């Protein structure tokens, strides 16, 4: 019988990532304000997507920082791009935020309370869209 919670492997990975990136930090209370904290956030988001995966037709291209937020650049299959183009504008945030971590997920602790995960879809020069996970992430599990 497995007594570990289902998110234990991800939580362990996130903790190890944070410890590895913060080694040598003199002031642990300064997390969220240094380059190390931004790097920890990027690594935590990469670990989240590695563990959770993406739906069929979605591709993780890169995870980086932009204006201290974590920027997740994804690509879509041709079929999903066609579907996305047919969506009304008000439905697009829900479509893209479907891959955001829930607001109670531990990955947000690594991002910081004033920072965001931004999903940006770009596959063609004229087809690009971005959405704030903090504004549109699911609240439930």
Short mmCIF file of N, CA, C and O in Angstrom, two decimals:
data_model
loop_
_atom_site.label_atom_id
_atom_site.label_comp_id
_atom_site.label_asym_id
_atom_site.label_seq_id
_atom_site.Cartn_x
_atom_site.Cartn_y
_atom_site.Cartn_z
N UNK A 1 0.84 -1.18 0.00
CA UNK A 1 0.00 0.00 0.00
C UNK A 1 0.88 1.24 0.00
O UNK A 1 1.80 1.36 0.79
N UNK A 2 0.59 2.17 -0.90
CA UNK A 2 1.37 3.39 -1.02
C UNK A 2 0.78 4.47 -0.13
O UNK A 2 -0.36 4.88 -0.31
N UNK A 3 1.53 4.91 0.86
CA UNK A 3 1.02 5.92 1.79
C UNK A 3 1.48 7.33 1.42
O UNK A 3 1.09 8.28 2.07
N UNK A 4 2.29 7.47 0.38
CA UNK A 4 2.74 8.78 -0.04
C UNK A 4 1.64 9.49 -0.81
O UNK A 4 0.93 8.87 -1.58
N UNK A 5 1.49 10.79 -0.63
CA UNK A 5 0.49 11.51 -1.41
C UNK A 5 0.88 11.49 -2.89
O UNK A 5 2.06 11.36 -3.23
N UNK A 6 -0.08 11.63 -3.78
CA UNK A 6 0.22 11.55 -5.21
C UNK A 6 1.20 12.60 -5.69
O UNK A 6 1.90 12.39 -6.68
N UNK A 7 1.32 13.72 -5.02
CA UNK A 7 2.23 14.77 -5.46
C UNK A 7 3.59 14.70 -4.77
O UNK A 7 4.42 15.58 -4.95
N UNK A 8 3.84 13.65 -4.01
CA UNK A 8 5.11 13.54 -3.29
C UNK A 8 6.32 13.59 -4.20
O UNK A 8 7.28 14.29 -3.90
N UNK A 9 6.33 12.88 -5.36
CA UNK A 9 7.52 12.98 -6.22
C UNK A 9 7.77 14.39 -6.72
O UNK A 9 8.90 14.85 -6.75
N UNK A 10 6.70 15.11 -7.09
CA UNK A 10 6.86 16.48 -7.57
C UNK A 10 7.33 17.38 -6.45
O UNK A 10 8.23 18.20 -6.62
N UNK A 11 6.74 17.24 -5.28
CA UNK A 11 7.15 18.06 -4.14
C UNK A 11 8.61 17.82 -3.81
O UNK A 11 9.36 18.77 -3.58
N UNK A 12 9.04 16.57 -3.82
CA UNK A 12 10.45 16.27 -3.56
C UNK A 12 11.35 16.88 -4.61
O UNK A 12 12.39 17.46 -4.29
N UNK A 13 10.94 16.79 -5.87
CA UNK A 13 11.73 17.38 -6.95
C UNK A 13 11.83 18.89 -6.79
O UNK A 13 12.90 19.47 -6.94
N UNK A 14 10.72 19.54 -6.44
CA UNK A 14 10.73 20.98 -6.26
C UNK A 14 11.60 21.38 -5.08
O UNK A 14 12.34 22.37 -5.16
N UNK A 15 11.54 20.63 -4.00
CA UNK A 15 12.38 20.94 -2.85
C UNK A 15 13.85 20.77 -3.17
O UNK A 15 14.68 21.58 -2.78
N UNK A 16 14.18 19.70 -3.87
CA UNK A 16 15.57 19.49 -4.26
C UNK A 16 16.06 20.59 -5.18
O UNK A 16 17.18 21.08 -5.06
N UNK A 17 15.20 21.01 -6.10
CA UNK A 17 15.56 22.10 -7.02
C UNK A 17 15.83 23.38 -6.24
O UNK A 17 16.80 24.07 -6.47
N UNK A 18 14.96 23.69 -5.30
CA UNK A 18 15.12 24.91 -4.52
C UNK A 18 16.39 24.86 -3.68
O UNK A 18 17.11 25.85 -3.59
N UNK A 19 16.65 23.73 -3.09
CA UNK A 19 17.87 23.59 -2.27
C UNK A 19 19.12 23.72 -3.13
O UNK A 19 20.08 24.36 -2.75
N UNK A 20 19.09 23.13 -4.30
CA UNK A 20 20.26 23.18 -5.19
C UNK A 20 20.53 24.60 -5.67
O UNK A 20 21.67 25.02 -5.77
N UNK A 21 19.47 25.34 -5.98
CA UNK A 21 19.67 26.68 -6.51
C UNK A 21 19.93 27.72 -5.43
O UNK A 21 20.48 28.76 -5.70
N UNK A 22 19.54 27.40 -4.18
CA UNK A 22 19.76 28.39 -3.13
C UNK A 22 21.00 28.11 -2.31
O UNK A 22 21.27 28.82 -1.36
N UNK A 23 21.78 27.10 -2.63
CA UNK A 23 22.99 26.84 -1.86
C UNK A 23 23.93 28.02 -1.99
O UNK A 23 24.14 28.57 -3.05
N UNK A 24 24.44 28.44 -0.89
CA UNK A 24 25.33 29.58 -0.88
C UNK A 24 24.60 30.90 -0.64
O UNK A 24 25.22 31.94 -0.54
N UNK A 25 23.28 30.89 -0.57
CA UNK A 25 22.53 32.10 -0.32
C UNK A 25 22.69 32.47 1.15
O UNK A 25 22.47 31.65 2.02
N UNK A 26 23.05 33.72 1.42
CA UNK A 26 23.30 34.16 2.78
C UNK A 26 22.02 34.46 3.54
O UNK A 26 21.95 34.28 4.73
N UNK A 27 21.00 34.98 2.85
CA UNK A 27 19.79 35.42 3.52
C UNK A 27 18.59 34.66 2.98
O UNK A 27 18.05 35.02 1.96
N UNK A 28 18.15 33.60 3.66
CA UNK A 28 17.04 32.83 3.15
C UNK A 28 15.74 33.62 3.10
O UNK A 28 14.87 33.32 2.33
N UNK A 29 15.60 34.68 3.87
CA UNK A 29 14.40 35.49 3.82
C UNK A 29 14.30 36.35 2.57
O UNK A 29 13.29 36.96 2.32
N UNK A 30 15.34 36.41 1.78
CA UNK A 30 15.34 37.24 0.58
C UNK A 30 14.87 36.49 -0.64
O UNK A 30 14.96 36.99 -1.74
N UNK A 31 14.36 35.27 -0.47
CA UNK A 31 13.91 34.53 -1.63
C UNK A 31 12.79 35.29 -2.32
O UNK A 31 12.01 35.99 -1.70
N UNK A 32 12.72 35.16 -3.64
CA UNK A 32 11.72 35.87 -4.42
C UNK A 32 12.23 37.19 -4.93
O UNK A 32 11.57 37.85 -5.69
N UNK A 33 13.44 37.62 -4.50
CA UNK A 33 13.96 38.90 -4.93
C UNK A 33 15.31 38.77 -5.62
O UNK A 33 15.85 39.74 -6.09
N UNK A 34 15.86 37.59 -5.67
CA UNK A 34 17.19 37.44 -6.26
C UNK A 34 17.11 36.64 -7.54
O UNK A 34 16.10 36.05 -7.87
N UNK A 35 18.22 36.63 -8.28
CA UNK A 35 18.30 35.82 -9.49
C UNK A 35 18.13 34.35 -9.18
O UNK A 35 17.57 33.60 -9.96
N UNK A 36 18.62 33.91 -7.99
CA UNK A 36 18.47 32.51 -7.60
C UNK A 36 17.00 32.13 -7.47
O UNK A 36 16.59 31.06 -7.86
N UNK A 37 16.19 33.05 -6.91
CA UNK A 37 14.77 32.76 -6.75
C UNK A 37 14.10 32.64 -8.11
O UNK A 37 13.25 31.78 -8.31
N UNK A 38 14.46 33.50 -9.07
CA UNK A 38 13.89 33.40 -10.41
C UNK A 38 14.29 32.09 -11.05
O UNK A 38 13.46 31.44 -11.69
N UNK A 39 15.53 31.69 -10.86
CA UNK A 39 16.00 30.41 -11.41
C UNK A 39 15.27 29.25 -10.75
O UNK A 39 14.89 28.29 -11.41
N UNK A 40 15.03 29.35 -9.44
CA UNK A 40 14.29 28.30 -8.75
C UNK A 40 12.87 28.21 -9.29
O UNK A 40 12.33 27.12 -9.45
N UNK A 41 12.26 29.36 -9.58
CA UNK A 41 10.93 29.37 -10.15
C UNK A 41 10.88 28.71 -11.52
O UNK A 41 9.99 27.92 -11.81
N UNK A 42 11.87 29.02 -12.36
CA UNK A 42 11.95 28.41 -13.69
C UNK A 42 12.11 26.90 -13.56
O UNK A 42 11.41 26.13 -14.22
N UNK A 43 13.01 26.47 -12.68
CA UNK A 43 13.23 25.03 -12.51
C UNK A 43 12.00 24.34 -11.93
O UNK A 43 11.69 23.21 -12.30
N UNK A 44 11.30 25.02 -11.03
CA UNK A 44 10.08 24.43 -10.45
C UNK A 44 9.01 24.26 -11.52
O UNK A 44 8.33 23.24 -11.56
N UNK A 45 8.87 25.24 -12.40
CA UNK A 45 7.87 25.15 -13.47
C UNK A 45 8.28 24.06 -14.46
O UNK A 45 7.43 23.29 -14.92
N UNK A 46 9.56 23.97 -14.79
CA UNK A 46 10.03 22.89 -15.67
C UNK A 46 9.72 21.53 -15.04
O UNK A 46 9.26 20.62 -15.73
N UNK A 47 9.95 21.40 -13.73
CA UNK A 47 9.67 20.14 -13.04
C UNK A 47 8.17 19.85 -13.05
O UNK A 47 7.75 18.70 -13.23
N UNK A 48 7.37 20.89 -12.88
CA UNK A 48 5.91 20.71 -12.91
C UNK A 48 5.48 20.12 -14.26
O UNK A 48 4.73 19.15 -14.31
N UNK A 49 5.94 20.71 -15.36
CA UNK A 49 5.54 20.22 -16.68
C UNK A 49 6.15 18.86 -17.00
O UNK A 49 5.54 18.05 -17.68
N UNK A 50 7.34 18.59 -16.48
CA UNK A 50 7.93 17.26 -16.69
C UNK A 50 7.11 16.20 -15.97
O UNK A 50 6.90 15.10 -16.49
N UNK A 51 6.63 16.53 -14.79
CA UNK A 51 5.85 15.57 -14.00
C UNK A 51 4.41 15.46 -14.51
O UNK A 51 3.88 14.37 -14.67
N UNK A 52 3.76 16.58 -14.74
CA UNK A 52 2.36 16.60 -15.15
C UNK A 52 2.18 16.28 -16.64
O UNK A 52 1.15 15.76 -17.04
N UNK A 53 3.17 16.65 -17.44
CA UNK A 53 3.05 16.46 -18.88
C UNK A 53 2.10 17.47 -19.49
O UNK A 53 1.53 18.32 -18.82
N UNK A 54 1.94 17.39 -20.79
CA UNK A 54 1.04 18.27 -21.53
C UNK A 54 0.05 17.42 -22.30
O UNK A 54 0.36 16.29 -22.68
N UNK A 55 -1.12 17.95 -22.57
CA UNK A 55 -2.09 17.20 -23.38
C UNK A 55 -1.54 16.94 -24.78
O UNK A 55 -0.63 17.64 -25.25
N UNK A 56 -2.11 15.97 -25.45
CA UNK A 56 -1.70 15.66 -26.83
C UNK A 56 -1.85 16.91 -27.70
O UNK A 56 -2.82 17.65 -27.58
N UNK A 57 -0.87 17.15 -28.53
CA UNK A 57 -0.90 18.30 -29.42
C UNK A 57 -0.23 19.55 -28.87
O UNK A 57 -0.07 20.52 -29.58
N UNK A 58 0.13 19.52 -27.59
CA UNK A 58 0.83 20.64 -26.95
C UNK A 58 2.31 20.27 -26.85
O UNK A 58 2.66 19.13 -26.63
N UNK A 59 3.17 21.28 -26.97
CA UNK A 59 4.62 21.05 -26.90
C UNK A 59 5.25 22.16 -26.05
O UNK A 59 5.00 23.35 -26.27
N UNK A 60 6.04 21.77 -25.07
CA UNK A 60 6.77 22.73 -24.25
C UNK A 60 8.04 23.12 -25.00
O UNK A 60 8.91 22.29 -25.22
N UNK A 61 8.13 24.38 -25.41
CA UNK A 61 9.31 24.84 -26.14
C UNK A 61 10.38 25.39 -25.21
O UNK A 61 11.56 25.09 -25.39
N UNK A 62 10.00 26.19 -24.24
CA UNK A 62 10.99 26.71 -23.30
C UNK A 62 10.31 27.28 -22.07
O UNK A 62 9.13 27.61 -22.08
N UNK A 63 11.11 27.38 -21.01
CA UNK A 63 10.68 28.02 -19.77
C UNK A 63 11.80 28.99 -19.40
O UNK A 63 12.95 28.60 -19.31
N UNK A 64 11.46 30.25 -19.22
CA UNK A 64 12.44 31.28 -18.93
C UNK A 64 11.78 32.35 -18.07
O UNK A 64 10.67 32.16 -17.60
N UNK A 65 12.46 33.46 -17.84
CA UNK A 65 11.85 34.57 -17.10
C UNK A 65 11.67 35.76 -18.03
O UNK A 65 12.42 35.94 -18.99
N UNK A 66 10.64 36.54 -17.71
CA UNK A 66 10.41 37.82 -18.39
C UNK A 66 9.77 38.75 -17.37
O UNK A 66 8.72 38.42 -16.81
N UNK A 67 10.42 39.87 -17.13
CA UNK A 67 9.95 40.82 -16.12
C UNK A 67 9.69 40.14 -14.78
O UNK A 67 8.70 40.40 -14.12
N UNK A 68 10.56 39.24 -14.40
CA UNK A 68 10.52 38.49 -13.15
C UNK A 68 9.40 37.46 -13.06
O UNK A 68 9.28 36.76 -12.08
N UNK A 69 8.56 37.36 -14.09
CA UNK A 69 7.57 36.29 -14.17
C UNK A 69 8.21 35.10 -14.88
O UNK A 69 9.22 35.24 -15.56
N UNK A 70 7.61 33.93 -14.72
CA UNK A 70 8.08 32.75 -15.43
C UNK A 70 7.30 32.65 -16.73
O UNK A 70 6.06 32.63 -16.71
N UNK A 71 8.00 32.65 -17.84
CA UNK A 71 7.39 32.59 -19.16
C UNK A 71 7.51 31.18 -19.70
O UNK A 71 8.61 30.63 -19.82
N UNK A 72 6.37 30.58 -20.01
CA UNK A 72 6.31 29.23 -20.56
C UNK A 72 5.88 29.36 -22.01
O UNK A 72 4.76 29.79 -22.30
N UNK A 73 6.77 29.02 -22.92
CA UNK A 73 6.46 29.10 -24.34
C UNK A 73 6.08 27.71 -24.83
O UNK A 73 6.84 26.76 -24.66
N UNK A 74 4.88 27.63 -25.38
CA UNK A 74 4.39 26.35 -25.86
C UNK A 74 4.08 26.46 -27.35
O UNK A 74 3.86 27.54 -27.89
N UNK A 75 4.08 25.31 -27.98
CA UNK A 75 3.65 25.21 -29.37
C UNK A 75 2.44 24.28 -29.43
O UNK A 75 2.22 23.48 -28.53
N UNK A 76 1.69 24.44 -30.46
CA UNK A 76 0.50 23.62 -30.66
C UNK A 76 0.60 22.89 -31.99
O UNK A 76 1.24 23.37 -32.93
N UNK A 77 -0.05 21.75 -32.07
CA UNK A 77 -0.13 21.04 -33.35
C UNK A 77 -0.98 21.86 -34.31
O UNK A 77 -1.73 22.76 -33.91
N UNK A 78 -0.88 21.57 -35.60
CA UNK A 78 -1.69 22.28 -36.60
C UNK A 78 -3.17 22.17 -36.28
O UNK A 78 -3.92 23.13 -36.44
N UNK A 79 -3.60 21.01 -35.85
CA UNK A 79 -5.01 20.80 -35.52
C UNK A 79 -5.46 21.70 -34.37
O UNK A 79 -6.53 22.30 -34.40
N UNK A 80 -4.61 21.81 -33.32
CA UNK A 80 -4.97 22.68 -32.20
C UNK A 80 -4.91 24.15 -32.57
O UNK A 80 -5.70 24.95 -32.09
N UNK A 81 -3.97 24.53 -33.45
CA UNK A 81 -3.94 25.92 -33.91
C UNK A 81 -5.23 26.25 -34.64
O UNK A 81 -5.80 27.32 -34.47
N UNK A 82 -5.71 25.32 -35.46
CA UNK A 82 -6.97 25.55 -36.19
C UNK A 82 -8.12 25.69 -35.19
O UNK A 82 -8.98 26.56 -35.35
N UNK A 83 -8.14 24.84 -34.19
CA UNK A 83 -9.18 24.91 -33.16
C UNK A 83 -9.10 26.24 -32.42
O UNK A 83 -10.11 26.91 -32.20
N UNK A 84 -7.89 26.63 -32.02
CA UNK A 84 -7.69 27.87 -31.27
C UNK A 84 -8.15 29.08 -32.09
O UNK A 84 -8.79 29.98 -31.57
N UNK A 85 -7.85 29.10 -33.38
CA UNK A 85 -8.26 30.22 -34.23
C UNK A 85 -9.78 30.32 -34.34
O UNK A 85 -10.32 31.40 -34.52
N UNK A 86 -10.48 29.20 -34.22
CA UNK A 86 -11.95 29.19 -34.32
C UNK A 86 -12.62 29.60 -33.01
O UNK A 86 -13.82 29.90 -33.01
N UNK A 87 -11.88 29.62 -31.92
CA UNK A 87 -12.47 29.99 -30.62
C UNK A 87 -12.79 31.48 -30.58
O UNK A 87 -12.02 32.30 -31.10
N UNK A 88 -13.90 31.85 -29.94
CA UNK A 88 -14.13 33.28 -29.72
C UNK A 88 -13.08 33.82 -28.74
O UNK A 88 -12.55 33.07 -27.91
N UNK A 89 -12.78 35.08 -28.84
CA UNK A 89 -11.73 35.69 -28.02
C UNK A 89 -11.88 35.45 -26.54
O UNK A 89 -10.91 35.23 -25.83
N UNK A 90 -13.11 35.47 -26.03
CA UNK A 90 -13.33 35.30 -24.60
C UNK A 90 -13.03 33.88 -24.13
O UNK A 90 -12.84 33.64 -22.93
N UNK A 91 -12.98 32.91 -25.04
CA UNK A 91 -12.71 31.52 -24.67
C UNK A 91 -11.23 31.18 -24.70
O UNK A 91 -10.82 30.15 -24.16
N UNK A 92 -10.41 32.02 -25.31
CA UNK A 92 -8.98 31.70 -25.46
C UNK A 92 -8.23 31.62 -24.13
O UNK A 92 -7.43 30.71 -23.94
N UNK A 93 -8.48 32.52 -23.16
CA UNK A 93 -7.77 32.36 -21.89
C UNK A 93 -8.04 31.01 -21.23
O UNK A 93 -7.12 30.39 -20.69
N UNK A 94 -9.28 30.54 -21.27
CA UNK A 94 -9.59 29.23 -20.67
C UNK A 94 -8.90 28.10 -21.41
O UNK A 94 -8.42 27.15 -20.79
N UNK A 95 -8.80 28.22 -22.73
CA UNK A 95 -8.13 27.19 -23.53
C UNK A 95 -6.66 27.09 -23.13
O UNK A 95 -6.16 26.00 -22.85
N UNK A 96 -5.97 28.21 -23.06
CA UNK A 96 -4.54 28.19 -22.76
C UNK A 96 -4.24 27.97 -21.28
O UNK A 96 -3.23 27.37 -20.92
N UNK A 97 -5.11 28.44 -20.40
CA UNK A 97 -4.84 28.28 -18.97
C UNK A 97 -5.12 26.86 -18.49
O UNK A 97 -4.83 26.54 -17.34
N UNK A 98 -5.64 26.01 -19.36
CA UNK A 98 -5.91 24.62 -18.97
C UNK A 98 -4.64 23.90 -18.53
O UNK A 98 -4.70 22.94 -17.77
N UNK A 99 -3.48 24.37 -18.96
CA UNK A 99 -2.22 23.71 -18.58
C UNK A 99 -1.57 24.38 -17.38
O UNK A 99 -0.53 23.93 -16.91
N UNK A 100 -2.17 25.43 -16.85
CA UNK A 100 -1.62 26.12 -15.68
C UNK A 100 -1.74 25.25 -14.43
O UNK A 100 -2.71 24.52 -14.27
N UNK A 101 -0.77 25.36 -13.53
CA UNK A 101 -0.93 24.66 -12.24
C UNK A 101 -2.05 25.32 -11.44
O UNK A 101 -2.24 26.53 -11.50
N UNK A 102 -2.80 24.50 -10.71
CA UNK A 102 -3.86 25.02 -9.85
C UNK A 102 -3.25 26.01 -8.84
O UNK A 102 -2.08 25.89 -8.47
N UNK A 103 -4.05 26.95 -8.42
CA UNK A 103 -3.55 28.01 -7.53
C UNK A 103 -3.04 27.50 -6.19
O UNK A 103 -2.22 28.15 -5.55
N UNK A 104 -3.48 26.34 -5.75
CA UNK A 104 -3.00 25.78 -4.48
C UNK A 104 -1.78 24.86 -4.67
O UNK A 104 -1.25 24.34 -3.70
N UNK A 105 -1.33 24.69 -5.90
CA UNK A 105 -0.20 23.78 -6.18
C UNK A 105 1.10 24.33 -5.56
O UNK A 105 1.34 25.54 -5.59
N UNK A 106 1.95 23.47 -5.04
CA UNK A 106 3.20 23.92 -4.40
C UNK A 106 4.14 24.70 -5.33
O UNK A 106 4.99 25.45 -4.84
N UNK A 107 4.01 24.56 -6.63
CA UNK A 107 4.91 25.26 -7.54
C UNK A 107 4.81 26.78 -7.35
O UNK A 107 5.79 27.50 -7.54
N UNK A 108 3.66 27.27 -6.92
CA UNK A 108 3.49 28.71 -6.72
C UNK A 108 4.38 29.24 -5.60
O UNK A 108 4.76 30.41 -5.61
N UNK A 109 4.73 28.41 -4.64
CA UNK A 109 5.62 28.84 -3.57
C UNK A 109 7.01 29.18 -4.11
O UNK A 109 7.71 30.03 -3.57
N UNK A 110 7.41 28.51 -5.17
CA UNK A 110 8.72 28.76 -5.77
C UNK A 110 8.69 29.98 -6.69
O UNK A 110 9.73 30.57 -6.95
N UNK A 111 7.52 30.33 -7.18
CA UNK A 111 7.39 31.48 -8.07
C UNK A 111 7.44 32.77 -7.25
O UNK A 111 8.06 33.74 -7.64
N UNK A 112 6.74 32.78 -6.13
CA UNK A 112 6.65 33.97 -5.30
C UNK A 112 5.28 34.59 -5.41
O UNK A 112 4.62 34.50 -6.44
N UNK A 113 4.85 35.24 -4.35
CA UNK A 113 3.48 35.73 -4.29
C UNK A 113 3.18 36.88 -5.24
O UNK A 113 2.03 37.12 -5.58
N UNK A 114 4.18 37.61 -5.66
CA UNK A 114 3.96 38.74 -6.56
C UNK A 114 4.29 38.42 -8.01
O UNK A 114 4.25 39.29 -8.87
N UNK A 115 4.61 37.16 -8.27
CA UNK A 115 5.03 36.78 -9.62
C UNK A 115 4.00 35.88 -10.27
O UNK A 115 3.07 35.41 -9.62
N UNK A 116 4.16 35.66 -11.54
CA UNK A 116 3.15 34.94 -12.31
C UNK A 116 3.83 33.90 -13.21
O UNK A 116 5.04 33.97 -13.48
N UNK A 117 3.04 32.97 -13.66
CA UNK A 117 3.43 32.05 -14.73
C UNK A 117 2.63 32.49 -15.94
O UNK A 117 1.39 32.56 -15.88
N UNK A 118 3.32 32.85 -17.00
CA UNK A 118 2.65 33.33 -18.21
C UNK A 118 2.82 32.27 -19.29
O UNK A 118 3.95 31.88 -19.61
N UNK A 119 1.70 31.80 -19.82
CA UNK A 119 1.73 30.84 -20.91
C UNK A 119 1.67 31.62 -22.21
O UNK A 119 0.76 32.43 -22.41
N UNK A 120 2.64 31.41 -23.06
CA UNK A 120 2.65 32.08 -24.36
C UNK A 120 2.71 31.02 -25.44
O UNK A 120 3.62 30.19 -25.46
N UNK A 121 1.72 31.06 -26.31
CA UNK A 121 1.67 30.13 -27.43
C UNK A 121 2.15 30.85 -28.67
O UNK A 121 1.61 31.89 -29.03
N UNK A 122 3.17 30.30 -29.27
CA UNK A 122 3.63 30.88 -30.53
C UNK A 122 4.26 29.77 -31.36
O UNK A 122 5.12 29.04 -30.91
N UNK A 123 3.77 29.68 -32.53
CA UNK A 123 4.25 28.65 -33.43
C UNK A 123 4.50 29.22 -34.82
O UNK A 123 5.28 28.69 -35.57
N UNK A 124 3.81 30.30 -35.11
CA UNK A 124 3.96 30.97 -36.39
C UNK A 124 4.12 32.46 -36.09
O UNK A 124 3.66 32.93 -35.06
N UNK A 125 4.72 33.21 -36.99
CA UNK A 125 4.96 34.63 -36.69
C UNK A 125 3.68 35.42 -36.37
O UNK A 125 3.71 36.30 -35.54
N UNK A 126 2.57 35.09 -36.97
CA UNK A 126 1.36 35.86 -36.75
C UNK A 126 0.41 35.20 -35.75
O UNK A 126 -0.64 35.75 -35.46
N UNK A 127 0.75 34.05 -35.26
CA UNK A 127 -0.12 33.34 -34.31
C UNK A 127 0.55 33.28 -32.96
O UNK A 127 1.43 32.48 -32.73
N UNK A 128 0.13 34.16 -32.07
CA UNK A 128 0.70 34.19 -30.74
C UNK A 128 -0.39 34.63 -29.76
O UNK A 128 -1.24 35.44 -30.10
N UNK A 129 -0.35 34.06 -28.57
CA UNK A 129 -1.31 34.42 -27.54
C UNK A 129 -0.65 34.16 -26.20
O UNK A 129 0.13 33.22 -26.07
N UNK A 130 -0.94 34.99 -25.21
CA UNK A 130 -0.41 34.72 -23.88
C UNK A 130 -1.52 34.90 -22.84
O UNK A 130 -2.47 35.65 -23.06
N UNK A 131 -1.36 34.18 -21.74
CA UNK A 131 -2.35 34.22 -20.67
C UNK A 131 -1.64 34.13 -19.32
O UNK A 131 -0.62 33.44 -19.18
N UNK A 132 -2.17 34.85 -18.34
CA UNK A 132 -1.66 34.83 -16.98
C UNK A 132 -2.25 33.65 -16.23
O UNK A 132 -3.47 33.52 -16.11
N UNK A 133 -1.40 32.79 -15.70
CA UNK A 133 -1.89 31.66 -14.91
C UNK A 133 -2.44 32.15 -13.57
O UNK A 133 -3.39 31.58 -13.06
N UNK A 134 -1.87 33.19 -13.01
CA UNK A 134 -2.37 33.67 -11.71
C UNK A 134 -3.81 34.17 -11.85
O UNK A 134 -4.63 34.00 -10.95
N UNK A 135 -4.15 34.74 -13.00
CA UNK A 135 -5.52 35.23 -13.23
C UNK A 135 -6.48 34.11 -13.65
O UNK A 135 -7.66 34.18 -13.36
N UNK A 136 -5.98 33.13 -14.39
CA UNK A 136 -6.87 32.16 -15.03
C UNK A 136 -6.66 30.71 -14.61
O UNK A 136 -7.33 29.84 -15.14
N UNK A 137 -5.75 30.46 -13.68
CA UNK A 137 -5.48 29.06 -13.28
C UNK A 137 -6.70 28.45 -12.61
O UNK A 137 -7.46 29.17 -11.94
N UNK A 138 -6.85 27.15 -12.74
CA UNK A 138 -7.96 26.50 -12.03
C UNK A 138 -7.71 26.56 -10.52
O UNK A 138 -6.58 26.52 -10.07
N UNK A 139 -8.78 26.68 -9.78
CA UNK A 139 -8.66 26.73 -8.32
C UNK A 139 -8.64 25.36 -7.69
O UNK A 139 -8.08 25.16 -6.63
N UNK A 140 -9.26 24.39 -8.34
CA UNK A 140 -9.36 23.04 -7.78
C UNK A 140 -8.13 22.21 -8.09
O UNK A 140 -7.10 22.71 -8.51
N UNK A 141 -8.27 20.90 -7.91
CA UNK A 141 -7.17 19.97 -8.10
C UNK A 141 -6.79 19.78 -9.50
O UNK A 141 -7.10 19.96 -10.48
#
